[in-house]
Coordinates of C-alpha atoms and ligand atoms in Angstrom, one line a residue:
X1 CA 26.1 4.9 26.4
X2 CA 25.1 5.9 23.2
X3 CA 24.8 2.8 20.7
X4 CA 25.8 5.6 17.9
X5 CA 28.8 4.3 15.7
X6 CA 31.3 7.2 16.0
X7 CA 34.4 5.5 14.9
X8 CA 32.6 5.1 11.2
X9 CA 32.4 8.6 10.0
X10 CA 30.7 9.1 6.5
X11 CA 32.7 11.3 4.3
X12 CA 30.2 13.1 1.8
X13 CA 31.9 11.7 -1.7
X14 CA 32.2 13.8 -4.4
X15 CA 29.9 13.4 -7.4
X16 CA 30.3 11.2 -10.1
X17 CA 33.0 12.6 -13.1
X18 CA 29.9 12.9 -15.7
X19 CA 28.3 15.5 -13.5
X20 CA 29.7 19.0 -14.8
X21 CA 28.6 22.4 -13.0
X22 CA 26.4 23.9 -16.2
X23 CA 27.7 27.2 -15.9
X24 CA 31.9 26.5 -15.6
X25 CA 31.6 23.0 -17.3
X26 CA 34.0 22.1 -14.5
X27 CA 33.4 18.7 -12.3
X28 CA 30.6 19.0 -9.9
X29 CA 31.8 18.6 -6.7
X30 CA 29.9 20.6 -3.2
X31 CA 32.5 23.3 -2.0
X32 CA 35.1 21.1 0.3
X33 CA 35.5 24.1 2.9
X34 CA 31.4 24.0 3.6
X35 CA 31.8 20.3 3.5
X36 CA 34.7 19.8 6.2
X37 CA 31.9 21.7 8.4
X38 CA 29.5 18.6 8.8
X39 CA 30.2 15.4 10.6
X40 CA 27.9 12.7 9.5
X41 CA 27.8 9.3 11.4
X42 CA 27.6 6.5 9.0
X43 CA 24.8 5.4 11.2
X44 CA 22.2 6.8 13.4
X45 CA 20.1 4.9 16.0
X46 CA 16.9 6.1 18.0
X47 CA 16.9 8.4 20.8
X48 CA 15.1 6.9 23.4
X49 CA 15.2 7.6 27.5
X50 CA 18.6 10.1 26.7
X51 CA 20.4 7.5 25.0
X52 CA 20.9 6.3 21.1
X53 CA 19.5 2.8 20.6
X54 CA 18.5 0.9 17.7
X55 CA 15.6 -0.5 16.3
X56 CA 14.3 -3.2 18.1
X57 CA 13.8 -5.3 14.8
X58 CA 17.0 -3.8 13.5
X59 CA 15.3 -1.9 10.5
X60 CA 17.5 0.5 8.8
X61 CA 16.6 3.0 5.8
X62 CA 18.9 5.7 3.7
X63 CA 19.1 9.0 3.8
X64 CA 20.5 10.9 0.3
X65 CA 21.7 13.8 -0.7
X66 CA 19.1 14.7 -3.6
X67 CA 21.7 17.0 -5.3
X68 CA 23.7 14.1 -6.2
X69 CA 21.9 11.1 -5.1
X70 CA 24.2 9.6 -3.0
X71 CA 23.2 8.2 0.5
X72 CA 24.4 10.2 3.2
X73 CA 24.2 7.4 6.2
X74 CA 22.0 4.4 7.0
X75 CA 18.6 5.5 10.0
X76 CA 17.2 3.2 12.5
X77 CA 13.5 2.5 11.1
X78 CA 11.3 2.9 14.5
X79 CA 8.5 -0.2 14.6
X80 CA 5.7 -0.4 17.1
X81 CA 8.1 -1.5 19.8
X82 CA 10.3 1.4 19.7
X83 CA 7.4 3.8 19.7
X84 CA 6.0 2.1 22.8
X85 CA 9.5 2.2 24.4
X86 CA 10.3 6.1 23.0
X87 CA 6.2 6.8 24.8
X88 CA 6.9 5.0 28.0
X89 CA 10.6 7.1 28.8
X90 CA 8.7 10.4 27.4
X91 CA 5.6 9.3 30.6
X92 CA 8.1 8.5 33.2
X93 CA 10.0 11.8 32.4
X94 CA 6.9 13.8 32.7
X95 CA 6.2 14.1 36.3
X96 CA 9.1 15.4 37.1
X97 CA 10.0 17.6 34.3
X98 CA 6.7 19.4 34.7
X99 CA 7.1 20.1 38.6
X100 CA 10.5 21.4 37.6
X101 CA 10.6 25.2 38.8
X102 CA 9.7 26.5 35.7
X103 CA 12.3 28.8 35.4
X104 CA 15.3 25.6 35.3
X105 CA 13.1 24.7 32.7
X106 CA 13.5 27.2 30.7
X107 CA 17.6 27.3 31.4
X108 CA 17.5 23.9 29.6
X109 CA 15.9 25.6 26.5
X110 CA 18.0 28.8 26.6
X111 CA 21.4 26.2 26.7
X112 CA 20.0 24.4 24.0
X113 CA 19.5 27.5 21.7
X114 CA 22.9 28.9 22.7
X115 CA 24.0 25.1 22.0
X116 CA 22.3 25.7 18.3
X117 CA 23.9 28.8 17.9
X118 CA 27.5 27.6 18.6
X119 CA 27.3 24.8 16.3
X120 CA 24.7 26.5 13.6
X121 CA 27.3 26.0 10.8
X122 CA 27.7 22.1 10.9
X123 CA 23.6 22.2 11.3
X124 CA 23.4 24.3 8.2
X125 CA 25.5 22.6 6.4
X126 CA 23.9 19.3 7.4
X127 CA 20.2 20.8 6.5
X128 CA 21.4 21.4 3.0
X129 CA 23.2 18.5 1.6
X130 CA 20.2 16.1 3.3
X131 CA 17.4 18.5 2.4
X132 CA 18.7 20.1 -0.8
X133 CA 18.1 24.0 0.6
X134 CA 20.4 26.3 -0.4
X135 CA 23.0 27.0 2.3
X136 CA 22.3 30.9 2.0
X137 CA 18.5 29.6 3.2
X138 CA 19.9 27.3 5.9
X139 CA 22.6 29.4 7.3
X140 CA 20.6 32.7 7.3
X141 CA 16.8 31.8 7.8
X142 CA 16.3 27.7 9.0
X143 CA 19.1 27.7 11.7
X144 CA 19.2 30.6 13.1
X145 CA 15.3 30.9 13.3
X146 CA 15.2 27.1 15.0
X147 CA 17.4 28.8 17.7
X148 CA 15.3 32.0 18.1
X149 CA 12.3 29.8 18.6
X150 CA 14.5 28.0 21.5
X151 CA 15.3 31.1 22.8
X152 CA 11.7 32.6 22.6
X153 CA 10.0 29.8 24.1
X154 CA 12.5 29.8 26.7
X155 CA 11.6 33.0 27.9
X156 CA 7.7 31.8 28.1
X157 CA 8.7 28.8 30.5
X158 CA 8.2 31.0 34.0
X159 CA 6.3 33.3 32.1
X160 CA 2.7 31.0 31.7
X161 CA 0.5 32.6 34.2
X162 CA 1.0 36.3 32.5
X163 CA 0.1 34.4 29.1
X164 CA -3.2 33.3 30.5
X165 CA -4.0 36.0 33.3
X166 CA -6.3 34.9 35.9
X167 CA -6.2 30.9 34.7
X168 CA -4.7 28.2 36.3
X169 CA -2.5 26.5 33.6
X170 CA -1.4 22.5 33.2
X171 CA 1.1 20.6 30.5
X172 CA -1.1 18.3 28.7
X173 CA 1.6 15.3 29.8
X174 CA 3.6 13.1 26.4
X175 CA 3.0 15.0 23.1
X176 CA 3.9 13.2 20.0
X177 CA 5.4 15.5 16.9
X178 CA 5.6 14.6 13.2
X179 CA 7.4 17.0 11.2
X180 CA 7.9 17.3 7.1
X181 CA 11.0 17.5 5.1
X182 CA 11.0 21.0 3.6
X183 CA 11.7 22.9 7.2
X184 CA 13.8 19.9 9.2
X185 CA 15.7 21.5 12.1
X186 CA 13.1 24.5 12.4
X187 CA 9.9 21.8 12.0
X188 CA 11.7 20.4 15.2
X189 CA 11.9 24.0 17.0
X190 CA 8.5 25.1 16.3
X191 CA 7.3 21.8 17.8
X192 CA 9.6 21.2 20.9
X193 CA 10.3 24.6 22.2
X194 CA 6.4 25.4 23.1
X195 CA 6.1 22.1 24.8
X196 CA 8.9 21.9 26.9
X197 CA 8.5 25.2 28.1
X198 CA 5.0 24.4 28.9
X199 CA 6.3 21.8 31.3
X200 CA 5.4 18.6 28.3
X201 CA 7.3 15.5 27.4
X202 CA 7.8 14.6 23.6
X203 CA 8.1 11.7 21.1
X204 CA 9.1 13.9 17.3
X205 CA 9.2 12.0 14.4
X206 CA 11.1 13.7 11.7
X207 CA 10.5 12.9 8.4
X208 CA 11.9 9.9 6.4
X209 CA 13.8 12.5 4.3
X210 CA 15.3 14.4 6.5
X211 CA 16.5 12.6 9.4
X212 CA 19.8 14.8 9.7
X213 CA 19.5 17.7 11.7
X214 CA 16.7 16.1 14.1
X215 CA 19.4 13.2 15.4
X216 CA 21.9 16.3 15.7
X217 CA 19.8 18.0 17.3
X218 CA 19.5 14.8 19.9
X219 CA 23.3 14.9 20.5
X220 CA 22.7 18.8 21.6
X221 CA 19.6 17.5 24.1
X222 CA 22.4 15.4 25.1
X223 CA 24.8 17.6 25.7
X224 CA 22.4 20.3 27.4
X225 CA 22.0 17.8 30.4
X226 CA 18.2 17.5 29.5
X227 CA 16.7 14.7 31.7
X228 CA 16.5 11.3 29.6
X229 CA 13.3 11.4 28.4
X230 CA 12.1 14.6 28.0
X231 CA 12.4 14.4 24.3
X232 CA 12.8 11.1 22.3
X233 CA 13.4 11.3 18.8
X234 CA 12.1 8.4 16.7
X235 CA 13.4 8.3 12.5
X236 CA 11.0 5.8 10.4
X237 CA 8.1 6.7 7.4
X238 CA 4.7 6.9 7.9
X239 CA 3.9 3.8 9.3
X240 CA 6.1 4.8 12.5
X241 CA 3.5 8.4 12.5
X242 CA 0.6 6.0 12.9
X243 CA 1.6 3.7 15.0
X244 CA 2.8 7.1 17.0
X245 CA -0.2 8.6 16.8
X246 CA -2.6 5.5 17.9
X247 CA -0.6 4.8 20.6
X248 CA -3.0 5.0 23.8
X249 CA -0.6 6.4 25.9
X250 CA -0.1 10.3 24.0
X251 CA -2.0 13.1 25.4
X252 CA -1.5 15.6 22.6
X253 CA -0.7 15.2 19.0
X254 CA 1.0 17.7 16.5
X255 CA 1.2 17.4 13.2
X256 CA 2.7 19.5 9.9
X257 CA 2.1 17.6 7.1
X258 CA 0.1 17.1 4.4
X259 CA -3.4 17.4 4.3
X260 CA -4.3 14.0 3.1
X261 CA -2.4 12.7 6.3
X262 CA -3.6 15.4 8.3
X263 CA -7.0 14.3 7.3
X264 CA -6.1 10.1 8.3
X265 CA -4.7 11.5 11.7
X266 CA -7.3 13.6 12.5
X267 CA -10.3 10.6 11.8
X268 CA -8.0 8.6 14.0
X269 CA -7.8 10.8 17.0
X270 CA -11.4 11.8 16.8
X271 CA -12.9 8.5 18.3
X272 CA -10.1 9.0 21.7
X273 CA -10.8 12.9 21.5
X274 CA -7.1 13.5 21.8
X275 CA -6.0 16.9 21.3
X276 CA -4.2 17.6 18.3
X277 CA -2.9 20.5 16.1
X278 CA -2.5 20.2 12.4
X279 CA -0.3 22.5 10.3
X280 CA -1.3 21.4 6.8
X281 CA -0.9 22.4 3.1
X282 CA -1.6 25.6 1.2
X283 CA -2.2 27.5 -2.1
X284 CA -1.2 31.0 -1.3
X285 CA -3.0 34.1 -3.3
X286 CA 0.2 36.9 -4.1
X287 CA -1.7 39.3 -5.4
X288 CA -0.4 42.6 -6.9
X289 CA -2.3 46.1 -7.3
X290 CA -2.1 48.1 -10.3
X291 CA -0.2 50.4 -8.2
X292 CA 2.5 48.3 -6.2
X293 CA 6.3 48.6 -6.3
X294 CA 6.6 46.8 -10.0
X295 CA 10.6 45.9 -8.7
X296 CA 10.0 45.3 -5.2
X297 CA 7.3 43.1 -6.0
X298 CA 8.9 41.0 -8.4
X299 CA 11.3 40.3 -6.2
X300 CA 9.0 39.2 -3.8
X301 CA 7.2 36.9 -6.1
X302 CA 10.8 35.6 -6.6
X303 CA 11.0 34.9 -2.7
X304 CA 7.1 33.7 -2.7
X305 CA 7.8 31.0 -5.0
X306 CA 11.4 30.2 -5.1
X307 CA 12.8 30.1 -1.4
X308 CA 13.7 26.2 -0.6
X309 CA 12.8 25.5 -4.3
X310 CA 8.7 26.4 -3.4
X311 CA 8.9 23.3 -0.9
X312 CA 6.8 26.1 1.4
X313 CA 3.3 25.8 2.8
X314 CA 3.1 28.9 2.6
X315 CA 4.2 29.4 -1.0
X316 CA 3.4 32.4 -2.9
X317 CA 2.2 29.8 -5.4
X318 CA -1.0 31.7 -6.9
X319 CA -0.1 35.2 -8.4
X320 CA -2.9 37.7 -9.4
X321 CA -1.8 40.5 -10.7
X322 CA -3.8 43.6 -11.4
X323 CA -4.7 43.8 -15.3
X324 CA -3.0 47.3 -16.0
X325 CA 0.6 45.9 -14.6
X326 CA 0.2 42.3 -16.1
X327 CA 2.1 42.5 -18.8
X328 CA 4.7 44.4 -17.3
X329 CA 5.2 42.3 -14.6
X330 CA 5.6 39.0 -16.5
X331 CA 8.0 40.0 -18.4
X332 CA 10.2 41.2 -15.8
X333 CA 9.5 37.9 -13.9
X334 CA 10.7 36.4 -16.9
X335 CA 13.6 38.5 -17.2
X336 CA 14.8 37.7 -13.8
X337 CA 14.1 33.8 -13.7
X338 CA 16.8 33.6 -16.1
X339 CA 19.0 35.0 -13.7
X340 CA 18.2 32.1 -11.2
X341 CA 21.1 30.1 -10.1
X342 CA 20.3 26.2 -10.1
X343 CA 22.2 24.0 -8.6
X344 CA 24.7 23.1 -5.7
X345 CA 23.0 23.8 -2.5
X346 CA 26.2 24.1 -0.9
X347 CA 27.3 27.1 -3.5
X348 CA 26.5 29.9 -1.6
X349 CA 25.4 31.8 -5.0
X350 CA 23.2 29.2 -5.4
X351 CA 19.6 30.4 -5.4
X352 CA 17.4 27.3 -6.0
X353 CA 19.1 24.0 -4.5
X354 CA 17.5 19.9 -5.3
X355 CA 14.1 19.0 -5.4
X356 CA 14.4 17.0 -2.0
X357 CA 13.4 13.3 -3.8
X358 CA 13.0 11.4 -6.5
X359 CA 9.3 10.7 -5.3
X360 CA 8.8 15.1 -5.0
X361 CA 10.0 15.3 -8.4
X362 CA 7.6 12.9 -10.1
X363 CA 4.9 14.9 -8.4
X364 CA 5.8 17.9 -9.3
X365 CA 6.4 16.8 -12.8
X366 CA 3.0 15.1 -12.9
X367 CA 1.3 18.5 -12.1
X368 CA 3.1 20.7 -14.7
X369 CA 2.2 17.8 -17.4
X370 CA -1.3 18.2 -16.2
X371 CA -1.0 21.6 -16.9
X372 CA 0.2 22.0 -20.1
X373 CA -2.5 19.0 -20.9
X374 CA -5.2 21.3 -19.7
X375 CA -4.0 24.1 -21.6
X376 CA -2.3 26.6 -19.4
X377 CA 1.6 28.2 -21.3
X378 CA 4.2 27.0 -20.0
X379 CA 7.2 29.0 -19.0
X380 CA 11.0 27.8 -17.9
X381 CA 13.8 29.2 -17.2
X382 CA 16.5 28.2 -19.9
X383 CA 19.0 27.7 -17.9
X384 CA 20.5 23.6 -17.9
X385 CA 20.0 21.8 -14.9
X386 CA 22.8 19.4 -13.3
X387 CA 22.5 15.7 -14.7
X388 CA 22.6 14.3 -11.4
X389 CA 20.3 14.7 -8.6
X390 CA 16.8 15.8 -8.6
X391 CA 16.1 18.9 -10.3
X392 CA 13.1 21.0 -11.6
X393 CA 14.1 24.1 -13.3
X394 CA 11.9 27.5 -12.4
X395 CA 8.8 27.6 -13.9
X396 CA 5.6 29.8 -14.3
X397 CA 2.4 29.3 -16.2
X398 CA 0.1 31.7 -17.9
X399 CA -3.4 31.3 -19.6
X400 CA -4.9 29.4 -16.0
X401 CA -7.8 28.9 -15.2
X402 CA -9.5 28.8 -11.8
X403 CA -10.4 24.9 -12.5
X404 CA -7.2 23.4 -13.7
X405 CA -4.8 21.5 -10.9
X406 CA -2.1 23.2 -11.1
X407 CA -4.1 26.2 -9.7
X408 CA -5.9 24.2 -7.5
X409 CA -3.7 21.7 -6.1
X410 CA -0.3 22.4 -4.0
X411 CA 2.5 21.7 -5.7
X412 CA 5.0 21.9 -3.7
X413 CA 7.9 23.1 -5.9
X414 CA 9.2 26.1 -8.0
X415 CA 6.4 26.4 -10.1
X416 CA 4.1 29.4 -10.1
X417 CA 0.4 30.0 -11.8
X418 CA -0.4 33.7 -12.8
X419 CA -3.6 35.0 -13.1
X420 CA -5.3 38.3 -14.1
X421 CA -8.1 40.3 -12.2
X422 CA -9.8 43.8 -12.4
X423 CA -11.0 44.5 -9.1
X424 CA -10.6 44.2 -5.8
X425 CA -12.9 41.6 -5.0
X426 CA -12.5 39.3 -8.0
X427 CA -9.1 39.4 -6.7
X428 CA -10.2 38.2 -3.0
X429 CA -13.0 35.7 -5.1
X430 CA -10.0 34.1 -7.0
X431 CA -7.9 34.5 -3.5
X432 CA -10.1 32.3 -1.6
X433 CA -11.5 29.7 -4.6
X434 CA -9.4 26.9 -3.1
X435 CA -9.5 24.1 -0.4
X436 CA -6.8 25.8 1.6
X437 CA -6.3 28.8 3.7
X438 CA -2.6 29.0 5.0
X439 CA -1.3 32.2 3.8
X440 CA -1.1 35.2 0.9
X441 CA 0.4 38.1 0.1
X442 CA -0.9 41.6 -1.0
X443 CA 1.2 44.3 -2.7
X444 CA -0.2 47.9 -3.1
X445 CA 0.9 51.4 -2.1
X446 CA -2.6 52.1 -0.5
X447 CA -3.2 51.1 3.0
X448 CA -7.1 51.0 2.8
X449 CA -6.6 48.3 -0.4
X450 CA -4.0 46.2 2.2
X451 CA -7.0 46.5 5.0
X452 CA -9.7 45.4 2.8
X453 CA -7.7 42.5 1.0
X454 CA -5.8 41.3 4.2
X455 CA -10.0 40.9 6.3
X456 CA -11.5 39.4 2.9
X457 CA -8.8 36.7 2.5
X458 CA -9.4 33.5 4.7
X459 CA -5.7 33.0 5.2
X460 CA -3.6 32.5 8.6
X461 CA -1.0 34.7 7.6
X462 CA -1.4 37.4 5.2
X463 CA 2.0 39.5 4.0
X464 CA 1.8 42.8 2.7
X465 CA 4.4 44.3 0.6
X466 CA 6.8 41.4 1.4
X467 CA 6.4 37.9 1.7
X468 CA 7.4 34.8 3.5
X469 CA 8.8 36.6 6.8
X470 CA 8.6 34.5 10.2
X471 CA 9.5 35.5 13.3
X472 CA 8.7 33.4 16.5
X473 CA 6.7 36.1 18.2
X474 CA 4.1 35.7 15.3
X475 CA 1.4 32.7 15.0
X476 CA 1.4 31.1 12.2
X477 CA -1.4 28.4 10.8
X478 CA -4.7 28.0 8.5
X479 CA -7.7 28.1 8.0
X480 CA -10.0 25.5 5.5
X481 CA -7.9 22.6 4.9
X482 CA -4.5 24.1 5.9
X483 CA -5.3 22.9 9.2
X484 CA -6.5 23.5 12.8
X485 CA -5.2 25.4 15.6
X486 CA -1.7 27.6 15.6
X487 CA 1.8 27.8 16.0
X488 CA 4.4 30.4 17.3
X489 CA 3.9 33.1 19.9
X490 CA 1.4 33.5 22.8
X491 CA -0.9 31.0 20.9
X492 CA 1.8 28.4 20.4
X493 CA 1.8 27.4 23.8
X494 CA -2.1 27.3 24.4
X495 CA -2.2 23.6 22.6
X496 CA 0.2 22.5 24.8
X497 CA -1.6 23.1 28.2
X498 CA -4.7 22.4 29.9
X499 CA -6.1 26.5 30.8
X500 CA -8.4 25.6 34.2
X501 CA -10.3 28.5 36.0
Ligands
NAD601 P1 3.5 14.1 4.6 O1 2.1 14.4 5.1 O2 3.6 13.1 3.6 O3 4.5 13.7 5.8 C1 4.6 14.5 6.9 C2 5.1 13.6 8.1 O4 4.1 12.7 8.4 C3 6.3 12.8 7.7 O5 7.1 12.7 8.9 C4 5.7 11.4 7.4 O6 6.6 10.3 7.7 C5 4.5 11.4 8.4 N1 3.4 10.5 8.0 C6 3.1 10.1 6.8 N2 2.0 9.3 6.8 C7 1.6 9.3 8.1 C8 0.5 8.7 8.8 N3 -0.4 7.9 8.2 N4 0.4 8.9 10.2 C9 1.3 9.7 10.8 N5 2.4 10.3 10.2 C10 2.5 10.1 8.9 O7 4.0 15.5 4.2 P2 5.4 15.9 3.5 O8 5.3 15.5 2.1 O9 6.5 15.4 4.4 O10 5.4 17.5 3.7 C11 4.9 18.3 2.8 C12 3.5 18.9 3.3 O11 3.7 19.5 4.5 C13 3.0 19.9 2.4 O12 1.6 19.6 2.1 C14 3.1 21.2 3.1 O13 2.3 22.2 2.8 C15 3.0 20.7 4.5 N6 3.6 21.7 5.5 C16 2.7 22.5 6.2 C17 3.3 23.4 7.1 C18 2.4 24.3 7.9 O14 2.9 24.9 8.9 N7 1.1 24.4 7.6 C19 4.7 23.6 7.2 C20 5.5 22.7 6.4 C21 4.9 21.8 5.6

């Protein structure tokens, strides 16, 4: 039976009485009504073999709520042990979940979507008060699109050998997962949906963040009947995602992270030739013709850089705009950040929720410093941010240059770099002068100028006229040093199976 501590239920306190809302001056408190939604356990264990156990060594670590730093419930820390258990129930779960008829397989993945549906309040909830997302963002784009992954994948599952016509196709047999902070629930989608329909076993790590929605998402496996086994969910930091990844006994890794760790994994897989894919960091180009939709176009540079507070791979981080338009532009983005709403992340008019940790914040504040130091303007919105929590308010810089790190480096925050150009292929030059090559954006009224732009940048994804739109029928992943190999759609489940002749 689960080792879970139900009887101790954590009630999500209010914030402390100095903490005033800055735009009603009343006491800060998350809406109560959104709050009675979430049950949070005081403690959460490991899911191992279908059942919640705790660390061997009886390591446990916190979990906060950034808007108001108060800790949320106490995580099993995996060690060594507990990965080697978590691998060992995911192998003796594999033969028979991949002879399953491939079609009960995929009934286990439809009930867990419908599952994820049913309960997709308390989940959204849950995302943002451990994340710090806004709930519009979690009710209206994480959730529901964590279930539509469940649901698309599910229809894959006795679907394989139309994927791959005239192939013979295999599961690869355990996969271990590591996931980031700044897309929990739907990290977890996009990572167990493709390999359980393809007839895989799984060890996920979620981040040490954002534990939340991956350990509710265990009681769902639980309650869909899934064999024990099938997927195992470890909590822990990085030192649990190496000793995950080095264990001998995986037979696929996958990995969205950072590129720095992307890197250390990858060196560490290469000597055992593991398969692996890597969904790594990016420095999106938005770049915006002379002749674009001036409105509709600052609102999508709104969406490129603000959505989840720019915690986005795929950030519209970079904008070049067109020369003619740039003036014009900035000062309606100006205009329009002051209308940005900081602040609860369980207000629903909330637009930019908390910086998910104290250890984000410093990072981010470390890169704006280096860019005022380096001598790009600095803009802010002037709007006053709460007192507790972590908080960054929205920002945008002018005067960059191509060499400074803030247009370099990925920030990972709401803070955007705007740049000038005056053709089309100093655009696409500026575009691609960086390490990465996850996504960008292109906004013109001309369909030969979205052609050209949309071939010459070396970006997985490229947007045009919108931005940051996913859908699970769509692959999504980099080039450079965004990473290796992709996810979503058709070529989502490739990495998880061997394609024989
Ligand atoms: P991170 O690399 O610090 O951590 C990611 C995960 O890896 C966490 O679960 C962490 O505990 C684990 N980890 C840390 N060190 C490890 C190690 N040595 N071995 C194995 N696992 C280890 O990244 P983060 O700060 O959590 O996430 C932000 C990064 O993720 C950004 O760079 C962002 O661009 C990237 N990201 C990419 C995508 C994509 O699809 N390309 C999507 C979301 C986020």
């Amino acid at each position: 039976m689960a080792a879970k501590k139900k009887n101790k239920k954590a009630t999500v306190a209010p914030s402390p009485a100095d903490n005033r809302d800055f735009r009603t001056g009343e006491l800060y408190a998350p809406a109560p009504e959104a709050r009675d939604h979430a049950t949070i356990e005081a403690r959460y264990d490991l899911f191992i073999g279908g059942k919640f156990v705790p660390a061997e060594n009886g390591k446990v670590f916190a979990t906060v709520n950034p808007a108001t730093e108060e800790t949320l419930s106490e995580v099993a820390a995996a060690g060594a042990a507990d990965v080697d258990r978590a691998v060992a129930a995911a192998r003796k779960a594999f033969p028979a979940w991949s002879r399953l008829k491939a079609a009960e397989r995929g009934k286990y993945l439809f009930r867990l979507a419908r599952l994820l549906q049913e309960r997709a309040r308390e989940f959204a909830v849950i995302e943002s008060l451990d994340g710090g997302k806004p709930i519009r963002e979690s009710r209206d784009i994480d959730i529901p699109l964590a279930a539509a992954h469940f649901f698309y994948y599910a229809g894959w599952a006795d679907k394989l050998a139309y994927a791959f016509p005239g192939r013979n196709v295999a599961p690869l047999g355990v996969a271990a997962q590591i996931i980031p902070w700044n897309f929990p629930l739907l990290m977890a989608a996009w990572k167990i949906a493709p390999a359980l329909a393809c007839g895989n076993t799984v060890v996920l790590k979620p981040a040490e963040t954002t534990p939340l929605t991956a350990l509710k998402l265990a009681e769902l496996i639980a309650d869909a009947d899934l064999p024990p086994g099938v997927v195992n969910i470890l909590t822990g930091n990085g030192s649990t995602g190496d000793a995950l990844v080095r264990h001998p006994d995986i037979d696929k890794v996958a990995f969205t992270g950072s590129t720095a760790v992307g890197k250390r994994i990858q060196k560490a897989l290469a000597a055992r030739g593991t398969p692996h894919t890597l969904e790594l960091g990016g420095k999106a180009a938005h770049i915006i013709f002379d002749d674009a939709p001036i409105d509709q176009a600052v609102e999508g540079i709104v969406n490129g850089i603000f959505f989840n507070q720019g915690h986005v791979c795929c950030a519209g981080s970079r904008l070049l705009v067109q020369e003619g338009v740039a003036g014009t532009i900035i000062r309606k983005l100006k205009r329009r950040m002051e209308t940005l709403i900081v602040g609860d992340p369980l207000d629903k008019n909330t637009d930019i929720g908390a910086i998910n940790s104290r250890a984000q914040l410093e990072r981010i504040r470390e890169l704006v410093d280096s860019g005022v130091r380096e001598g790009a303007s600095l803009h802010q919105s002037a709007q006053p941010l709460p007192a507790k929590g972590y908080w960054f308010a929205p920002t945008i810089f002018t005067d960059t240059a191509q060499s400074q790190r803030i247009v370099q480096e990925e920030i990972f925050g709401p803070v955007l770099t705007i740049s000038t150009f005056r053709t089309p292929d100093e655009a696409v030059d500026k575009a691609n002068n960086t390490p990465y090559g996850l996504s960008g954006g292109v906004w013109t009224d001309k369909g030969a100028r979205i052609f050209g732009a949309t071939r010459a940048l070396r970006a997985g994804v490229v947007w045009a006229n919108t931005f940051n739109r996913f859908d699970p029928a769509s692959p999504f992943g980099g080039y450079k040093e965004s990473g290796l190999g992709r996810e979503g759609g058709l070529q989502g489940l490739a990495p998880y199976l061997h394609l024989l002749p």
